[in-house]
PDB file of C-alpha atoms in Angstrom:
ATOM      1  CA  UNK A   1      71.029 130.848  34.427  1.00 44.00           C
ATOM      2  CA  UNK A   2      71.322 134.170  37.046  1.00 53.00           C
ATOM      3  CA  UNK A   3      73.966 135.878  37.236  1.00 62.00           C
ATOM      4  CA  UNK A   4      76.251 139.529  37.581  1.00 61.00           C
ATOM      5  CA  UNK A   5      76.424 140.738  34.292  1.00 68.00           C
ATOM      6  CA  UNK A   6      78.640 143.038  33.359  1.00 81.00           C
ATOM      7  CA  UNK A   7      77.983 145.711  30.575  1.00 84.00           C
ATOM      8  CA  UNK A   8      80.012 144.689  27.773  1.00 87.00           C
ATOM      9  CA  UNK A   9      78.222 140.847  27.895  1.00 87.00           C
ATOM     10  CA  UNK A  10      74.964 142.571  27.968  1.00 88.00           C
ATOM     11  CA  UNK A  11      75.627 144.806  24.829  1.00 90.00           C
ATOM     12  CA  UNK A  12      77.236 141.967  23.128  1.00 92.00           C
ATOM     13  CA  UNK A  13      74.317 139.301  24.039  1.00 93.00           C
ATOM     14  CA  UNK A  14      71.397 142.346  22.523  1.00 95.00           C
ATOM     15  CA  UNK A  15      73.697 142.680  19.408  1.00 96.00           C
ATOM     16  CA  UNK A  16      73.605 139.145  18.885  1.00 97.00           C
ATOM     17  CA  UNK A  17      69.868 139.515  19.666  1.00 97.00           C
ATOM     18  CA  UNK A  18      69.120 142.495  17.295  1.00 97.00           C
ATOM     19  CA  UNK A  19      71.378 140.919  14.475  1.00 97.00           C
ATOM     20  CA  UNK A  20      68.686 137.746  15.014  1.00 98.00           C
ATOM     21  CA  UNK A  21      65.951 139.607  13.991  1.00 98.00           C
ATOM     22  CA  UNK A  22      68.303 142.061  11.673  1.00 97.00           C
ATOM     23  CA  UNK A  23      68.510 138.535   9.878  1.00 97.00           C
ATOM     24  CA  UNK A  24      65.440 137.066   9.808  1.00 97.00           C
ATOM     25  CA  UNK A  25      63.400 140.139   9.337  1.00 97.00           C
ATOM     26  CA  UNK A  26      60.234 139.886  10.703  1.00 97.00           C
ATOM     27  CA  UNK A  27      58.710 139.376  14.276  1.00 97.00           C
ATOM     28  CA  UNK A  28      58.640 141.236  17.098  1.00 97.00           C
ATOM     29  CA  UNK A  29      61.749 142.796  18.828  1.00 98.00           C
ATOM     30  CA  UNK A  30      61.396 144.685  22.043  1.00 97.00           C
ATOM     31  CA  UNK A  31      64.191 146.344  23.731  1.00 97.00           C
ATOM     32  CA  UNK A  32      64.113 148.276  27.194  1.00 97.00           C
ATOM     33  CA  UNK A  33      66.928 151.486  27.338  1.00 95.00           C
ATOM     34  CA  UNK A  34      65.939 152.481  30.982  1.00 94.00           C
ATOM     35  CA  UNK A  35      65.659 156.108  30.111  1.00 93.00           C
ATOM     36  CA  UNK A  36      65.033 158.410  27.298  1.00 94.00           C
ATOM     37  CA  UNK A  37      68.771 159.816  27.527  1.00 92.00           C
ATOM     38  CA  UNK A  38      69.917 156.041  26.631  1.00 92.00           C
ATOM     39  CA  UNK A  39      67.637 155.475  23.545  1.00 94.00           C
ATOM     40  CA  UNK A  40      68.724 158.623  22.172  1.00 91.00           C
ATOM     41  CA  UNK A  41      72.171 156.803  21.835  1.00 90.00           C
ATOM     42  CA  UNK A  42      70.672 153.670  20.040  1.00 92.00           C
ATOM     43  CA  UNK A  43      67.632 155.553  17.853  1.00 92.00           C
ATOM     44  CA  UNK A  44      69.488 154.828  14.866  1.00 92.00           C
ATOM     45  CA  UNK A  45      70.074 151.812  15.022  1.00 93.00           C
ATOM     46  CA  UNK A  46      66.270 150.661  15.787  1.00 95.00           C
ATOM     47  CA  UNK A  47      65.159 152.821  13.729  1.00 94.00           C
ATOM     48  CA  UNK A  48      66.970 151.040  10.859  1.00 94.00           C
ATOM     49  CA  UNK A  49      65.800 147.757  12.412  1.00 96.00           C
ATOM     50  CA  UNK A  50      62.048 149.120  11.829  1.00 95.00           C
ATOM     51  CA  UNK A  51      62.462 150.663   8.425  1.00 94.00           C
ATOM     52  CA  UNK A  52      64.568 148.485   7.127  1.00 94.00           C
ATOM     53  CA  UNK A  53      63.232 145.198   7.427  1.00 94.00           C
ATOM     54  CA  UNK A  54      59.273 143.721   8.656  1.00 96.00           C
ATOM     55  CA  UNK A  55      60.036 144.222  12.563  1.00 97.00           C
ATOM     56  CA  UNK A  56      57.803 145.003  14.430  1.00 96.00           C
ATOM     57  CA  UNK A  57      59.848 146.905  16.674  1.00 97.00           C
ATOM     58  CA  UNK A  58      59.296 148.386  20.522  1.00 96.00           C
ATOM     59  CA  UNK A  59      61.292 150.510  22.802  1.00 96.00           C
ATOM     60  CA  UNK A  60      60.670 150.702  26.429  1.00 96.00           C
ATOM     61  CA  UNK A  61      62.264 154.224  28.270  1.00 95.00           C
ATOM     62  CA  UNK A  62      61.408 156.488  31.293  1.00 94.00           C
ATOM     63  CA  UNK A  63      61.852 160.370  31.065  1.00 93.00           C
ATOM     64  CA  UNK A  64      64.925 161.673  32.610  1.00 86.00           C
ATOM     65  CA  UNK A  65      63.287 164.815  33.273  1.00 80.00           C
ATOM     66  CA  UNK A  66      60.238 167.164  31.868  1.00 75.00           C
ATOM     67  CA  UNK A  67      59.778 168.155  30.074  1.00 72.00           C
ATOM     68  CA  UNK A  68      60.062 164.646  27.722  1.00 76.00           C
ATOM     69  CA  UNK A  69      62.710 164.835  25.065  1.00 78.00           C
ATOM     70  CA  UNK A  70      61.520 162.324  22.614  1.00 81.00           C
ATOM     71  CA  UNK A  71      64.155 160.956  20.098  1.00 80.00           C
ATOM     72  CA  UNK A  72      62.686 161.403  17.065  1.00 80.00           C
ATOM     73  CA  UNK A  73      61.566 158.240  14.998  1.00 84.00           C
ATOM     74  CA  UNK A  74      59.685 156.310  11.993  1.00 85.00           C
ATOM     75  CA  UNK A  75      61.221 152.604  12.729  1.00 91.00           C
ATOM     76  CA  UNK A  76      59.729 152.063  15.904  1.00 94.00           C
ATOM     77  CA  UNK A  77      56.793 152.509  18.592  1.00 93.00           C
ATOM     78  CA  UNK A  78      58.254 154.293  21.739  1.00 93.00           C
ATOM     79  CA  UNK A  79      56.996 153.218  25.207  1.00 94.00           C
ATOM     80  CA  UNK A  80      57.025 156.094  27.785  1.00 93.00           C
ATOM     81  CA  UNK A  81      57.309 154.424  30.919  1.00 93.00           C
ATOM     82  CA  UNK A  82      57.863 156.165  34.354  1.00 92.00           C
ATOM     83  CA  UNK A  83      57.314 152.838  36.356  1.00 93.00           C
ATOM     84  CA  UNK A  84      60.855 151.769  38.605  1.00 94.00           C
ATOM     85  CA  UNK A  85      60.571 148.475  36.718  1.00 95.00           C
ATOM     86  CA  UNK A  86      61.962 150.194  33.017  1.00 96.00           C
ATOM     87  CA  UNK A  87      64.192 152.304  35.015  1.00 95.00           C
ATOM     88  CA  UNK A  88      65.916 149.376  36.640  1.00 95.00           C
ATOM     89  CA  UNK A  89      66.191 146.572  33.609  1.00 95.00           C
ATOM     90  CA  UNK A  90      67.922 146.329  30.287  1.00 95.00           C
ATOM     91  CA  UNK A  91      65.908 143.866  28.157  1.00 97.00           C
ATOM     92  CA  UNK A  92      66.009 142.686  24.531  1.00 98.00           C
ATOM     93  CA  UNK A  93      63.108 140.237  23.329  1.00 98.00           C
ATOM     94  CA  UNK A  94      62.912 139.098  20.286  1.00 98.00           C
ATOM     95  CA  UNK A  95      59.985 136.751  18.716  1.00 98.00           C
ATOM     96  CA  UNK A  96      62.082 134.707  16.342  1.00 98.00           C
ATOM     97  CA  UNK A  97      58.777 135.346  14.300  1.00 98.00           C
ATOM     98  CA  UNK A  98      56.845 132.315  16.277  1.00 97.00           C
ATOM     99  CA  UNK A  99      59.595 130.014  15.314  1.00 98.00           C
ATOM    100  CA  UNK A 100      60.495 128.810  18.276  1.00 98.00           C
ATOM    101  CA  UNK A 101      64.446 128.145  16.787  1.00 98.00           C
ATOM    102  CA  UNK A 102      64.609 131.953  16.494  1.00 98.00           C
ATOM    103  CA  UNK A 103      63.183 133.179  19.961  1.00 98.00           C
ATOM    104  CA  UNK A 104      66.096 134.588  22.277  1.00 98.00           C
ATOM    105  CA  UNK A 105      65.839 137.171  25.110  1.00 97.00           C
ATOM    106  CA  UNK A 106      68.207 139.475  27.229  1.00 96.00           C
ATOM    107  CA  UNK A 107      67.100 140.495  30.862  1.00 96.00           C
ATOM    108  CA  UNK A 108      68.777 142.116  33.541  1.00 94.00           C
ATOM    109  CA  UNK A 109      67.780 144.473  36.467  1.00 93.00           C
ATOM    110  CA  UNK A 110      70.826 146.967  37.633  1.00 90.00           C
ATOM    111  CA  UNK A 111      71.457 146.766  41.515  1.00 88.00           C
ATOM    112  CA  UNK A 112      74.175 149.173  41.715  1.00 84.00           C
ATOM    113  CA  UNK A 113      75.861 151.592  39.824  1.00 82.00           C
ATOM    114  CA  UNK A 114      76.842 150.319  36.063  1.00 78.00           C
ATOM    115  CA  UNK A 115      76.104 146.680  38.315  1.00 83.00           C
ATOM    116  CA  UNK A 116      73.702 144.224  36.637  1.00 89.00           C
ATOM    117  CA  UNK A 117      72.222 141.017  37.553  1.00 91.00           C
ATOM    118  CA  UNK A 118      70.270 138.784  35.250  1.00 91.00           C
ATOM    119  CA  UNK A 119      70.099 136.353  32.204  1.00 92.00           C
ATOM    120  CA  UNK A 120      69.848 135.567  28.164  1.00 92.00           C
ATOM    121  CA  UNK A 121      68.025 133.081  27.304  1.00 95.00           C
ATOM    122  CA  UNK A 122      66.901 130.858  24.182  1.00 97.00           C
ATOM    123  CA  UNK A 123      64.369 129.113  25.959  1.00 98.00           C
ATOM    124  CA  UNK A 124      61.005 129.580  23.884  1.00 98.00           C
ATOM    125  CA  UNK A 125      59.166 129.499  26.937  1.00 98.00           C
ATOM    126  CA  UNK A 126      60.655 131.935  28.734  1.00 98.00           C
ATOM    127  CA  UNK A 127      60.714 134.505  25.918  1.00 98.00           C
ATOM    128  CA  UNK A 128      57.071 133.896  25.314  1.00 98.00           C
ATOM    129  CA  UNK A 129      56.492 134.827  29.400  1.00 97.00           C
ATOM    130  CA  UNK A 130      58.806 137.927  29.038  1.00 97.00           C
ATOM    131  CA  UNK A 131      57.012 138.914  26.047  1.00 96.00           C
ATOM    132  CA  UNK A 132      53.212 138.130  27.443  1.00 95.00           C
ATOM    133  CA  UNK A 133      54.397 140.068  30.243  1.00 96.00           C
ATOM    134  CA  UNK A 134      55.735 143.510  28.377  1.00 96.00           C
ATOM    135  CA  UNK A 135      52.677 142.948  25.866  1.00 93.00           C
ATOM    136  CA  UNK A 136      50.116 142.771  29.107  1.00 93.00           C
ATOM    137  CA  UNK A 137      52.016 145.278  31.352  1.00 94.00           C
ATOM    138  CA  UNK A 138      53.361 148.004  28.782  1.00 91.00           C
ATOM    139  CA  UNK A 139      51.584 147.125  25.489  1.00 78.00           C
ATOM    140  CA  UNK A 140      48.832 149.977  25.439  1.00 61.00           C
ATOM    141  CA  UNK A 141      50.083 152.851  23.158  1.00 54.00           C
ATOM    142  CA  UNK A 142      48.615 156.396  22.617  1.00 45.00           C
ATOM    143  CA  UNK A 143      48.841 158.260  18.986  1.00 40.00           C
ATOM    144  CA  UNK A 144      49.708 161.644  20.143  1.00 41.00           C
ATOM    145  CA  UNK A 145      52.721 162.970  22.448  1.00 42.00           C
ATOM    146  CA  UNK A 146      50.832 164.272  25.972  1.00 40.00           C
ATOM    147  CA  UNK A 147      52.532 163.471  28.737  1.00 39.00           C
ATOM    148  CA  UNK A 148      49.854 162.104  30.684  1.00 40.00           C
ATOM    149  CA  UNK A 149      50.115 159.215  28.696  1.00 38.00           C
ATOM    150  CA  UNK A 150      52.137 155.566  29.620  1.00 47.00           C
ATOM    151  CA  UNK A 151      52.776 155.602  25.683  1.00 48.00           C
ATOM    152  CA  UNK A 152      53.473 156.969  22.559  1.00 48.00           C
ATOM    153  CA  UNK A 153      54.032 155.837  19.030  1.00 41.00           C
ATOM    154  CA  UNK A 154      56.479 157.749  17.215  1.00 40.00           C
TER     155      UNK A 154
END
């Protein structure tokens, strides 16, 4: 299912996919926040989703500007992406823990301004292929802050 999406279904369908893992506990969630600026707005609330419970837990951002202004964080591993792809999508995929009941996924790329086209999903399958595909695109993480670097954990 493909369609225009508008904001408010896409915040309510990766609330309903971070109260998922919120509830069972463990897993992997990733989310993608398009830019830095954005994740500063939601740091709390994955960082409480990392502390808080056995998530694994991954955000996905591009710098606005440098230099990088990283939100500060224990609950999760940041992503530093400058590729168009992270600019351009709001995504939320969580694991279900490899119970396939559990699995659920948000994905979306924005076409115009505040204008978003894509899907959520429950399909097991798919979420495995979005999550093979941020794991083998994205998944390689530095331990300290440089800049040269695609990403860091914080």
């Amino acid at each position: 299912f493909r369609s225009i999406v508008s904001i408010r279904q896409m915040f309510m369908a990766s609330r309903e996919i971070e109260d998922r893992a919120w509830r069972v506990g463990s897993g992997e969630l990733h989310a993608g926040f398009q830019t830095l600026d954005v994740l500063s707005g939601q740091t709390e609330t994955y960082d409480q989703l990392g502390t808080q419970t056995d998530l694994s837990v991954h955000a996905y951002a591009a710098p606005v500007s440098e230099p990088i202004s990283i939100p500060e964080s224990d609950g999760f591993t940041l992503h530093v992406e400058r590729e168009d792809e992270i600019k351009k999508t709001w995504f939320v995929v969580y694991d279900g823990d490899d119970v396939d009941e559990n699995k659920c996924a948000l994905l979306a790329e924005e076409r115009g301004d505040d204008e978003y086209y894509g899907f959520w999903t429950y399909n097991p399958q798919t979420v495995d292929y979005l999550l093979g595909y941020l794991q083998s695109t994205y998944g390689r993480v530095e331990s300290d802050d440089s800049t040269d670097n695609d990403s860091v954990s914080v």
